[in-house]
Coordinates of C-alpha atoms and ligand atoms in Angstrom, one line a residue:
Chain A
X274 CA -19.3 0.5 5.5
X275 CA -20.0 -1.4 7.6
X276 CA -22.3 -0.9 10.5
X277 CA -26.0 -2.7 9.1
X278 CA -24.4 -6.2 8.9
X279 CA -26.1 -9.2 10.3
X280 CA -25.7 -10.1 14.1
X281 CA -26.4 -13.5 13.5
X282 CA -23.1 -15.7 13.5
X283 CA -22.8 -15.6 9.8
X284 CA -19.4 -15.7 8.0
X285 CA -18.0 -16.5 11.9
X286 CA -15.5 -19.1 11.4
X287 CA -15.5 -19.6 7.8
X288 CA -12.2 -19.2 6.0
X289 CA -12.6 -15.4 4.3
X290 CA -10.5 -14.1 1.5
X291 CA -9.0 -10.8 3.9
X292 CA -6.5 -11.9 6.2
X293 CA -7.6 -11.0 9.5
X294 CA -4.8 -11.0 11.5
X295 CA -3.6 -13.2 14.4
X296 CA -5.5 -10.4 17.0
X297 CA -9.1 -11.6 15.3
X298 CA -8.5 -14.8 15.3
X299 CA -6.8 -15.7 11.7
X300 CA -2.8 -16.4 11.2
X301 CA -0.7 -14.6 12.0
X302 CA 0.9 -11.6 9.1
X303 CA 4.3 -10.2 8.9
X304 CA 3.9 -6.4 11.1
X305 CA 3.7 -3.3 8.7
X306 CA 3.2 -0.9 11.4
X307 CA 6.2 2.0 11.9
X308 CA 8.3 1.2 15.1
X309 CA 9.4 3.5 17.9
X310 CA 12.7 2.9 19.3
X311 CA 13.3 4.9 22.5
X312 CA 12.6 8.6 21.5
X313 CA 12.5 8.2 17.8
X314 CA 10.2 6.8 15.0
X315 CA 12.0 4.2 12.6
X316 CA 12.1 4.6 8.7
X317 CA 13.7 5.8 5.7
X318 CA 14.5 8.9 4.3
X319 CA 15.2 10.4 0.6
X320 CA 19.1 11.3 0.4
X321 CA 17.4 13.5 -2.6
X322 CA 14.6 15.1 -1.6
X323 CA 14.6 14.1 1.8
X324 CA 11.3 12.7 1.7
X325 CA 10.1 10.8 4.8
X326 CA 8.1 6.8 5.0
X327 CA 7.8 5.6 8.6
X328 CA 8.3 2.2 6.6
X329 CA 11.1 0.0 5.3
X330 CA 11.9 -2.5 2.8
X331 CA 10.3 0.3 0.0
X332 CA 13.1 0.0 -3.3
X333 CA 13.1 4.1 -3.8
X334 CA 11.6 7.5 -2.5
X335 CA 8.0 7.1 -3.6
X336 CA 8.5 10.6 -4.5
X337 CA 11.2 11.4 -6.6
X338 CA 12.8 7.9 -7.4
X339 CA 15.8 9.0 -5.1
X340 CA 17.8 6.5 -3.1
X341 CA 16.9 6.2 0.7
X342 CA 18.4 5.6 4.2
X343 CA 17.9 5.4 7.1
X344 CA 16.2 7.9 9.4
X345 CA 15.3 8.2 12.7
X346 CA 12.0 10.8 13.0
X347 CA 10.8 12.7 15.8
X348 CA 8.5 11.8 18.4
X349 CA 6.6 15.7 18.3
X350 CA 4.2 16.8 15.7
X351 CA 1.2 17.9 15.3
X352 CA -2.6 16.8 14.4
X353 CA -4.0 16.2 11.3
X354 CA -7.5 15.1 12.1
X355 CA -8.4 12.9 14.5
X356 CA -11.4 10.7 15.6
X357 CA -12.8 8.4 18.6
X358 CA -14.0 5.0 17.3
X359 CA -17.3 3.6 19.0
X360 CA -17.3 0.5 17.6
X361 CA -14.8 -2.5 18.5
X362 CA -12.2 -3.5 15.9
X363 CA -10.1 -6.2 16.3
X364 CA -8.9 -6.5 20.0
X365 CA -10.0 -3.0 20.4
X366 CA -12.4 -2.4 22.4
X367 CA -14.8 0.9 22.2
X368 CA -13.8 3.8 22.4
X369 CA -10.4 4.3 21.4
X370 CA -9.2 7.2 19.8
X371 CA -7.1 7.2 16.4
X372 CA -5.1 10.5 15.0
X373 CA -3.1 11.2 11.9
X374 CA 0.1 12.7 13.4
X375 CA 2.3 14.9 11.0
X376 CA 5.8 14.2 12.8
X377 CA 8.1 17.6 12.8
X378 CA 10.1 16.9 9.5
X379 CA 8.7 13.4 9.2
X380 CA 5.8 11.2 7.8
X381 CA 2.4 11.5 8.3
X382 CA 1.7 8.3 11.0
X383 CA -1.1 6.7 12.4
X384 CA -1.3 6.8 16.3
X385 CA -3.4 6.1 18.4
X386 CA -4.2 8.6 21.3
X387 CA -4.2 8.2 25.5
X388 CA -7.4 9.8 25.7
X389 CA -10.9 8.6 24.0
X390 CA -11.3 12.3 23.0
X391 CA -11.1 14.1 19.7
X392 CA -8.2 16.8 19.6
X393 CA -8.1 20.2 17.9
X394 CA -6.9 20.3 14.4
X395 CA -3.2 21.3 14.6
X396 CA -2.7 20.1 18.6
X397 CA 0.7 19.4 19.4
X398 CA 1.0 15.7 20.0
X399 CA 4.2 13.3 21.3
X400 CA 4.2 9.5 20.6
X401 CA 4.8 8.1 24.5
X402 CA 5.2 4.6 23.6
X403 CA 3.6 2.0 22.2
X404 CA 0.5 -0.2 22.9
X405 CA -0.2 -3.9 21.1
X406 CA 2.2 -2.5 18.9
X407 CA 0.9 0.2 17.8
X408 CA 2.1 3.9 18.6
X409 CA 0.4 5.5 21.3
X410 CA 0.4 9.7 21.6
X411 CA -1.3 12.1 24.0
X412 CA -1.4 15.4 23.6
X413 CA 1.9 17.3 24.5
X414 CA 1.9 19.7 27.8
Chain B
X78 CA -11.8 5.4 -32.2
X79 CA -14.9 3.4 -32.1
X80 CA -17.7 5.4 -29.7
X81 CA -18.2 3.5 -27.0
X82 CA -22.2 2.6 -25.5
X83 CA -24.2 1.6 -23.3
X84 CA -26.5 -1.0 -24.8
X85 CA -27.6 -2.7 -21.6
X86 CA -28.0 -3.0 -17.6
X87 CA -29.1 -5.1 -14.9
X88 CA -28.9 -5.5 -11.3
X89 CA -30.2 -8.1 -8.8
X90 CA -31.9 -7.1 -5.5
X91 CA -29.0 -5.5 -3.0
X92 CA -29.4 -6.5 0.6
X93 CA -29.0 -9.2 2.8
X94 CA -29.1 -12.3 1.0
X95 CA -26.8 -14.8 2.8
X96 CA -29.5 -17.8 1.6
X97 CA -28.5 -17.1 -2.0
X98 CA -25.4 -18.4 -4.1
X99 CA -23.1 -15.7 -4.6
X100 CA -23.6 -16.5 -8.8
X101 CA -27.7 -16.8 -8.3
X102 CA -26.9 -13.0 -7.5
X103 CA -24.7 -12.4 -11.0
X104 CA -26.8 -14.5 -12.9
X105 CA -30.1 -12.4 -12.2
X106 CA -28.1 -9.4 -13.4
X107 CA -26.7 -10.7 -16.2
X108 CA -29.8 -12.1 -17.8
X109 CA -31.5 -8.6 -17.1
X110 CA -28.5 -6.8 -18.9
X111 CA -29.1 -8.8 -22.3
X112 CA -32.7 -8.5 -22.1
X113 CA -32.0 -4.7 -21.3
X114 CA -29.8 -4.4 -24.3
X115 CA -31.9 -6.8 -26.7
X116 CA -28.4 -9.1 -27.9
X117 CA -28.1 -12.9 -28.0
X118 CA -25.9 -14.1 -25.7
X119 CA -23.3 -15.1 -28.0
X120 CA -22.9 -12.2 -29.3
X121 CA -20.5 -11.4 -26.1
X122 CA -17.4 -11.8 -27.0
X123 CA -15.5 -10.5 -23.2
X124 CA -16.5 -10.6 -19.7
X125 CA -14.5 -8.4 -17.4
X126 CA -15.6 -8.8 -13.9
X127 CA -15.0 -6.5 -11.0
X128 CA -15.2 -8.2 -7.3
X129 CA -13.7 -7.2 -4.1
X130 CA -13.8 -10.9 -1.8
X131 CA -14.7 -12.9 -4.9
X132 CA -15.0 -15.7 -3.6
X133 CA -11.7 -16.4 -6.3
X134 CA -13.2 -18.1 -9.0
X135 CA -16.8 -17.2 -9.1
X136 CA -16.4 -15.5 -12.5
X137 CA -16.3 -18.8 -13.7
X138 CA -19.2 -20.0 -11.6
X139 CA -20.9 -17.2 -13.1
X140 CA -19.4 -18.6 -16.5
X141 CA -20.8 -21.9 -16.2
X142 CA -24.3 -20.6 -16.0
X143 CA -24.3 -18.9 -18.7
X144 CA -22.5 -20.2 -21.4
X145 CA -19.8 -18.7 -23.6
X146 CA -17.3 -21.2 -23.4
X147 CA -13.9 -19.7 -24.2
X148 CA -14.5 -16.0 -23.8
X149 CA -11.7 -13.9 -22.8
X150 CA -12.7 -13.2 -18.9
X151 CA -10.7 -11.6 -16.4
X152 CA -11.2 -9.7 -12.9
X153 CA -10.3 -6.9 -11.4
X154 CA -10.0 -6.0 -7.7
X155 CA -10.0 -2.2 -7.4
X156 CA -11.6 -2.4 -4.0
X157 CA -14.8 -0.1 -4.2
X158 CA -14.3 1.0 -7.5
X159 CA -13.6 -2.8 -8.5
X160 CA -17.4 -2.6 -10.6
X161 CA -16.5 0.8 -12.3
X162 CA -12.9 -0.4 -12.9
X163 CA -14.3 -3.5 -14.9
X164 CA -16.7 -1.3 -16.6
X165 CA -13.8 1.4 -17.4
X166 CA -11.8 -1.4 -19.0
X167 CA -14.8 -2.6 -21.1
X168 CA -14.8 1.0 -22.4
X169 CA -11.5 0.9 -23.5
X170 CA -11.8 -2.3 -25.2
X171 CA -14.5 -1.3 -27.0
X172 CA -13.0 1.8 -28.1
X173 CA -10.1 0.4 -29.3
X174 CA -11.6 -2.1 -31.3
X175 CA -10.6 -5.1 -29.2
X176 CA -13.9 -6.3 -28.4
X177 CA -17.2 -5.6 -30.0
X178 CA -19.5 -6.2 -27.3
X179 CA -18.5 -6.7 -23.9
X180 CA -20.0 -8.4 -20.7
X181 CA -19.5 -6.3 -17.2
X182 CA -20.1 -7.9 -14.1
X183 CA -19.5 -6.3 -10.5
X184 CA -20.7 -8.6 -7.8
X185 CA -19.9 -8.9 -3.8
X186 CA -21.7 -11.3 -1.2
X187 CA -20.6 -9.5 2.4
X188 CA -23.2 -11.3 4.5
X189 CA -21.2 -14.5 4.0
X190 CA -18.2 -13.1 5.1
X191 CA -18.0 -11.0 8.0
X192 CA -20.7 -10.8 10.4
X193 CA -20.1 -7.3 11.5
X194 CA -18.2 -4.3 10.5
X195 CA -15.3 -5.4 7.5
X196 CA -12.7 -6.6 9.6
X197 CA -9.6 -4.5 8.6
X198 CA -6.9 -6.2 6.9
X199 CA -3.8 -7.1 9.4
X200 CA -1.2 -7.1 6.3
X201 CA -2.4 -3.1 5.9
X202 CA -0.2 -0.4 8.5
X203 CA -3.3 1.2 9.5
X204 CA -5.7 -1.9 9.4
X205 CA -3.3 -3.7 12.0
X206 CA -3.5 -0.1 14.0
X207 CA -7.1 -0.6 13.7
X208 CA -8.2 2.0 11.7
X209 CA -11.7 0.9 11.1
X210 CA -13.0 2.6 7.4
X211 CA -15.6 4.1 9.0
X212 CA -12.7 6.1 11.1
X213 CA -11.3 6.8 7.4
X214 CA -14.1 8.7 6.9
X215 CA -14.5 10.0 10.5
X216 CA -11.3 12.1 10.2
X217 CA -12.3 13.2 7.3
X218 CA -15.2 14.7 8.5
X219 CA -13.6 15.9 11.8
X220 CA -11.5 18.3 9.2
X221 CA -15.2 19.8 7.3
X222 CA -16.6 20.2 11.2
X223 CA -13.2 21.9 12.2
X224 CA -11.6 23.6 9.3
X225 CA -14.8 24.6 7.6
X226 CA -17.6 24.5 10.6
X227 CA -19.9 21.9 8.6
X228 CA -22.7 21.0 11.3
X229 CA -24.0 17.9 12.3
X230 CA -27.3 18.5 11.0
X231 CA -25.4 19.7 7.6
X232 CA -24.0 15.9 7.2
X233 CA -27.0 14.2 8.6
X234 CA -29.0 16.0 5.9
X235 CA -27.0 13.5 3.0
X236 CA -28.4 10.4 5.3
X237 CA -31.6 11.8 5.0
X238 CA -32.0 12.7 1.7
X239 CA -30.4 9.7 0.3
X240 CA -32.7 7.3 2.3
X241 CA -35.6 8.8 1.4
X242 CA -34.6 8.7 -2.4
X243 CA -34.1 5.3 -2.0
X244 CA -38.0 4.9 -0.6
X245 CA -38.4 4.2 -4.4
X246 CA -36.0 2.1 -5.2
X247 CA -37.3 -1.5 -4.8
X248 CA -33.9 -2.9 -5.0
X249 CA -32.6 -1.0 -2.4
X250 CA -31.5 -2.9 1.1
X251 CA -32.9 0.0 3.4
X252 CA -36.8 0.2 2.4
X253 CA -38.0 1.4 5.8
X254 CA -39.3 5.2 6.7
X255 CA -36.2 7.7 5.9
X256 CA -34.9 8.7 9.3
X257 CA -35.2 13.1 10.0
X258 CA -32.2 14.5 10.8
X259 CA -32.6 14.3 14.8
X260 CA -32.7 10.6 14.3
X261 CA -29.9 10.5 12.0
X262 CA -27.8 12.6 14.7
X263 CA -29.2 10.6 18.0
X264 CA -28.3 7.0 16.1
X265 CA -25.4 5.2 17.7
X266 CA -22.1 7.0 17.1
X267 CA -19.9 5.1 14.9
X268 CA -16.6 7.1 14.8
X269 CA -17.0 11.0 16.3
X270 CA -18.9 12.7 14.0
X271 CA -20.3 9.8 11.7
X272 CA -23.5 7.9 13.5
X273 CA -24.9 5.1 12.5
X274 CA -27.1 6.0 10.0
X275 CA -24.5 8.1 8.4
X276 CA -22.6 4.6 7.3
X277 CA -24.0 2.5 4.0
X278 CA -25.4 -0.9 5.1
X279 CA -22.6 -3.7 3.9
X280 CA -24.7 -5.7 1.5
X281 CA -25.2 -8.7 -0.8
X282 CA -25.6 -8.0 -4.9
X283 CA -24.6 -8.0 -8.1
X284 CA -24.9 -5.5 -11.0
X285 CA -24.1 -6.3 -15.2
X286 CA -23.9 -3.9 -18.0
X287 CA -23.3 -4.4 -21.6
X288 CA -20.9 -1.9 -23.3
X289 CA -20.2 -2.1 -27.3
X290 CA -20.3 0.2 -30.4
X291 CA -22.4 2.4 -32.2
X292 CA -25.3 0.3 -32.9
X293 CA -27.7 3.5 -33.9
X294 CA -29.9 2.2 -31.5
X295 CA -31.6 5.1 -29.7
X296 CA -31.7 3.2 -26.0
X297 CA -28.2 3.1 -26.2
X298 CA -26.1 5.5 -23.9
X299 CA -23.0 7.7 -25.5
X300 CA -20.0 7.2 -23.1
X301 CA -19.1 10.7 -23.3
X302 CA -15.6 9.4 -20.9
X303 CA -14.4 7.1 -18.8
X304 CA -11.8 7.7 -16.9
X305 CA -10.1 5.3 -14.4
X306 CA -6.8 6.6 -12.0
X307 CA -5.2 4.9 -9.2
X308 CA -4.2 6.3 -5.6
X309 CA -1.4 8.7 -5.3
X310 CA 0.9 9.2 -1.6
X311 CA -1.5 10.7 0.3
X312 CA 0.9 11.7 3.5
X313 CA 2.8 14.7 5.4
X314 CA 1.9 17.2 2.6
X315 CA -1.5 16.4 1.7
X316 CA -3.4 19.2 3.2
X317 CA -7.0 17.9 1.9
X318 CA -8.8 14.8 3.4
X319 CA -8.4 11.0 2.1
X320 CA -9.5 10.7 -0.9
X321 CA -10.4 14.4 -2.6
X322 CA -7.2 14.3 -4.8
X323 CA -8.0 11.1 -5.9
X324 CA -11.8 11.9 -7.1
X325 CA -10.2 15.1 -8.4
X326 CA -7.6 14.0 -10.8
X327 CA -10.5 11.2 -12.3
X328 CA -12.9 13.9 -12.4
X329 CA -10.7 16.2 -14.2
X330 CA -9.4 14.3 -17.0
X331 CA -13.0 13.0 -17.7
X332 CA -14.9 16.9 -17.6
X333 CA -11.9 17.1 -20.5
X334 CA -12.9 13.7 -22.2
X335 CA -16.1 14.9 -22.8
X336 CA -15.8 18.4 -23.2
X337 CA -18.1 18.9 -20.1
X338 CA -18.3 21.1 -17.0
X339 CA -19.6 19.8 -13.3
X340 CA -22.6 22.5 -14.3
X341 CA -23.9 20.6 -17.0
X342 CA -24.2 16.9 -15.2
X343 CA -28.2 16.6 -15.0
X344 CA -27.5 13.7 -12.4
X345 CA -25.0 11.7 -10.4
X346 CA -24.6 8.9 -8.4
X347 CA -21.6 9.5 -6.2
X348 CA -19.8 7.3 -3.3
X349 CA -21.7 8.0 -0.9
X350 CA -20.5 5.2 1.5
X351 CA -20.8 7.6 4.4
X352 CA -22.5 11.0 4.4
X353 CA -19.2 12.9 4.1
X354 CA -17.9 11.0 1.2
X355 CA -21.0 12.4 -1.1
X356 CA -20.1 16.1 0.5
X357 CA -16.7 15.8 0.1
X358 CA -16.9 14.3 -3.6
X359 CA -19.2 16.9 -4.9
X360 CA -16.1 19.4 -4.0
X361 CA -13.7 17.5 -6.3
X362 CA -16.4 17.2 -9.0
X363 CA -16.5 20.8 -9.2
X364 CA -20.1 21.2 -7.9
X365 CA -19.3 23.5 -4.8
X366 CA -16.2 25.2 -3.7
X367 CA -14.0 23.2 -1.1
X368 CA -15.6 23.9 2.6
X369 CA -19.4 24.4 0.8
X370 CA -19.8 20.9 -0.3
X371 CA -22.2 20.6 2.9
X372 CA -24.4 23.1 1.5
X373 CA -25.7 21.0 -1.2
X374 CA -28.2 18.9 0.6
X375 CA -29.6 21.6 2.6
X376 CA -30.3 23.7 0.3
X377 CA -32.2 21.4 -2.4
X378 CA -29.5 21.2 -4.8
X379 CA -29.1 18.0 -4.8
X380 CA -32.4 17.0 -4.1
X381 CA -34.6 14.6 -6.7
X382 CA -36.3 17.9 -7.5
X383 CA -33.3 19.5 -6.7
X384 CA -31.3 21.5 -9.9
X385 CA -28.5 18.9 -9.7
X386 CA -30.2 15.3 -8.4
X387 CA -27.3 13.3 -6.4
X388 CA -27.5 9.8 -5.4
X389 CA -31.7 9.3 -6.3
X390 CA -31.5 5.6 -6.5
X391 CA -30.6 6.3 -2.4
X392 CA -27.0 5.6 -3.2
X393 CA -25.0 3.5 -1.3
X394 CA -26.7 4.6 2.0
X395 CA -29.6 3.2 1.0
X396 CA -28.9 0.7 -1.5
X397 CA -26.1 -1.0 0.2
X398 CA -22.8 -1.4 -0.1
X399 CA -22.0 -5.0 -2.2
X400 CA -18.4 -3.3 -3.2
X401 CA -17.9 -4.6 -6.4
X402 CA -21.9 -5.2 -7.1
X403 CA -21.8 -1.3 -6.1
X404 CA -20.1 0.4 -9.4
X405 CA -22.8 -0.9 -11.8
X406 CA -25.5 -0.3 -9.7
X407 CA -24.7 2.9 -10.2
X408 CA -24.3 3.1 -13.5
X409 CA -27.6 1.6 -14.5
X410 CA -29.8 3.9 -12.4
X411 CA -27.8 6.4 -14.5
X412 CA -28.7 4.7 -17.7
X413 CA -32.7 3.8 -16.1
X414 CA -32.7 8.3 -15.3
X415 CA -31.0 9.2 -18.5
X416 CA -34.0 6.9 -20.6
X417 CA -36.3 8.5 -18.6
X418 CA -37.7 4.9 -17.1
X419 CA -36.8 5.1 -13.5
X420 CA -40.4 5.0 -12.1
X421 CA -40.9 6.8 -9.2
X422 CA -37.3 8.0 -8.8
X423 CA -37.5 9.8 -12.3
X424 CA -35.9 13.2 -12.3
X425 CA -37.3 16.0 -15.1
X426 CA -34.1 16.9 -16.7
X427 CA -31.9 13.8 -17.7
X428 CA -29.8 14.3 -21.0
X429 CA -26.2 13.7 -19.3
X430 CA -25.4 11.7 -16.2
X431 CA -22.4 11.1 -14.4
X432 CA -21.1 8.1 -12.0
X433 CA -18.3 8.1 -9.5
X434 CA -17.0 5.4 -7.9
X435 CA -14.2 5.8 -5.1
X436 CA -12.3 2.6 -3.6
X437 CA -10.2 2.5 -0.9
X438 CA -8.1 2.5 1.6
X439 CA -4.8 1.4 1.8
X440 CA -2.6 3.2 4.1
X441 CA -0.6 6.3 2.6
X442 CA -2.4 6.1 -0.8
X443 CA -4.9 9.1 -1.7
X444 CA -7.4 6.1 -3.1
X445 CA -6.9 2.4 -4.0
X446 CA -8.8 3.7 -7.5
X447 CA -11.4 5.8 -8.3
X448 CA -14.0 5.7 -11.8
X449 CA -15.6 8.9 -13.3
X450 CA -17.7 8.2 -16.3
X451 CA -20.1 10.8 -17.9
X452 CA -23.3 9.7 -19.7
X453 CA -25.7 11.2 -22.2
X454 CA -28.6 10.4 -24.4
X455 CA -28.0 9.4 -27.4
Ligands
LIG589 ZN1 13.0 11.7 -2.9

């Protein structure tokens, strides 16, 4: 939606109802982004259905109502879709490229990728690390 | 149940319009919508409002312009689908005999609030990754270029149609020549494959309906359904793009509501914040097979001349994107097609209408909401 708006300074350093985030200038916000520790994605798993959230603090499995634990996820997985963004966002600066990662017998995560290229639907990606906190993959040799 | 109708509409100007208060905006719709629909004021007895940034409170800024001390009033935040949402919740009220004649309002003021792109919000997963919405869309579209070889020029050819369409509209944000499909494809890319002429302007407006009974007036609109559903997980399993199952499931239960199918909508104003969000919407309203949504545009089908018109107020590529103030825009070039007064836009066959409104995104969700209504002649 967004790419018509003004250029003029309008809106710049008025107080805004969105919460921008501390990397854009506003306060800072609690982190709702998964975390990788070492070779594995942090979250929860269904003990039921063994549904997978790279998230925590959720009461239930979103899916079935089941109880959950905790559950390290695979770093492997493969591409959903994937794009390159042209434009800045936040402390991003163009191009960067995003991909929705389906972890092997895990969630579905937002990463973003080494390269500032589009991959093949279904490429095999690995998370590597991290960057500004959020997960970083390239595509797996 | 009481039928529920449309007695009234009104819209303000969309576009840039940082200069004007953010109520000046509501108020110009809301007087148009009870000329439109031929009631005294007082004869309101609800206002339901449907706003994305607000600013909190302006329902009763709006309030204190017009009177109506006392009315019930309340707002609803359904992101893009905020305007719809208020509208679908009027519908219901009417319906069920809470309310006799109810006051809808959808209004948004962007150019006040960010001065570029909408910034992402930090406290969403993906928004602190950066996920800009336009990228929402992106990978969307990456999936029709890759998994069903849409072209370039097959998504360009929405830009183009709904920019010329809104050529006509005077209330439309983007009034200058309609781009051809090279110049849609050689503007600035956005997020690989969307350019920029591919993405709906952000935008400044304000839209107002009036919804109530069974008046016998022949103006007024039968409200055939209205259906309103929020997101569902959208994650590891979900084999179709953001979004789909969410316009599916409202577009399903409302073809039931009414007794419809997707063959008999005469028109539609769809979502169309970017071009692959009108090609992949028409798919889950049943008007082409998953993969052949792309099709559409080319062909004509969805051409103002077209056997199916989509989007011929310009939609929100052309009109611009006020996110609440988008929903009842929407709906009254629905109602201005369906009376057969929409000027220059008008479209030959026009007995049933249809408007969908999509919001999102929050991470992991299918849709923050989405709003199917259909629309006929009454
Ligand atoms: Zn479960």
């Amino acid at each position: 939606m967004a790419a018509d708006a003004p250029s003029s300074e309008l809106g710049v350093g008025r107080p805004t109802k969105r919460r921008p985030g501390s990397a854009v200038g506003g306060l800072p916000v609690a982190d709702s982004r998964p975390v990788l520790d070492g070779d594995a994605v942090l979250g929860l798993r269904c003990t039921v259905c063994r549904y997978p959230v790279a998230q925590t603090g959720i009461p239930w499995c979103p899916s079935c109502y089941g109880p959950l634990e905790p559950a390290r996820f695979d770093t492997g997985g493969t591409a959903f879709s994937s794009t390159v963004a042209r434009i800045p966002v936040g402390t991003r600066k163009a191009p960067f490229a995003l991909a929705y990662l389906d972890l092997d017998d895990g969630p579905r995560v937002l990463v973003h990728l080494a390269e500032p290229e589009v991959v093949p639907l279904g490429a095999r990606l690995r998370i590597t690390g991290m960057d500004e906190g959020d997960l970083l993959a390239e595509v797996a040799s | 149940m009481i039928q529920a109708m449309l007695w009234g509409v009104g819209t303000s100007d969309y576009g840039l319009q940082p200069e004007r208060r953010v109520e000046a905006l509501a108020w110009t719709a809301v007087g148009e919508a009870v000329a439109d629909a031929g009631i005294a004021v007082d004869e309101i007895d609800a206002i339901i409002v449907g706003s994305v940034f607000g600013p909190p409170g302006v329902a009763t800024r709006v309030q204190r312009g017009i009177g109506l001390p006392g009315v019930p009033m309340w707002t609803i935040e359904n992101a893009c689908a905020s305007g719809t949402s208020a509208y679908h919740e009027a519908v219901q009220t009417v319906r069920g005999g809470r309310y006799r004649c109810v006051l809808v309002l959808g209004v948004d003021q962007m150019s006040t609030l960010f001065s570029g792109a909408i910034v992402p919000e930090a406290t969403d997963p993906e928004g602190a990754a950066s996920l800009p919405l336009p990228g929402v869309y992106a990978m969307g579209a990456q999936r029709y270029v890759q998994e069903f070889g849409v072209t370039p020029e097959q998504l360009a050819a929405v830009a183009v149609k709904n920019k010329r369409n809104g050529l006509d509209n005077p209330r439309a944000q983007l009034r200058k020549a309609a781009p051809t499909i090279d110049e849609v494809l050689s503007s600035r890319m956005i997020a690989d494959p969307l350019t920029f002429l591919q993405c709906c302007p952000t935008s400044d407006g304000a839209g107002a309906l009036i919804v109530g009974g069974d008046r016998g007036n022949p103006d007024d609109l039968r409200i055939e359904a209205s259906v309103s559903v929020s997101g569902a997980l959208w994650d590891h399993r979900s084999k179709e793009v953001w979004g789909y199952a969410c316009v599916a499931r409202a577009a399903e239960q409302a073809y039931a509501e009414a007794g419809r199918t997707p063959a008999e909508m005469d028109v539609l104003e769809v979502h169309d914040a970017f071009t692959i969000g009108e090609i992949m919407t028409l798919e889950a309203l049943g008007l082409a097979p998953l993969g052949k949504g792309a099709e559409l545009a080319p062909s004509g089908h969805t051409a103002r001349d077209g056997a199916q018109p989509v989007n011929p107020s310009g939609g929100l590529l052309s009109r611009g994107h006020p996110l609440g103030g988008t929903g009842p825009a929407q709906i009254a070039e629905i109602a201005w097609q369906l009376r057969g007064r929409a000027g220059a836009r008008q479209i030959t066959r026009h007995r049933v209408g249809m408007v969908e409104t999509m919001g999102g995104a929050a991470a992991g969700m299918d849709g923050n909401a989405c709003v199917v209504t259909i629309l006929s002649t009454s």
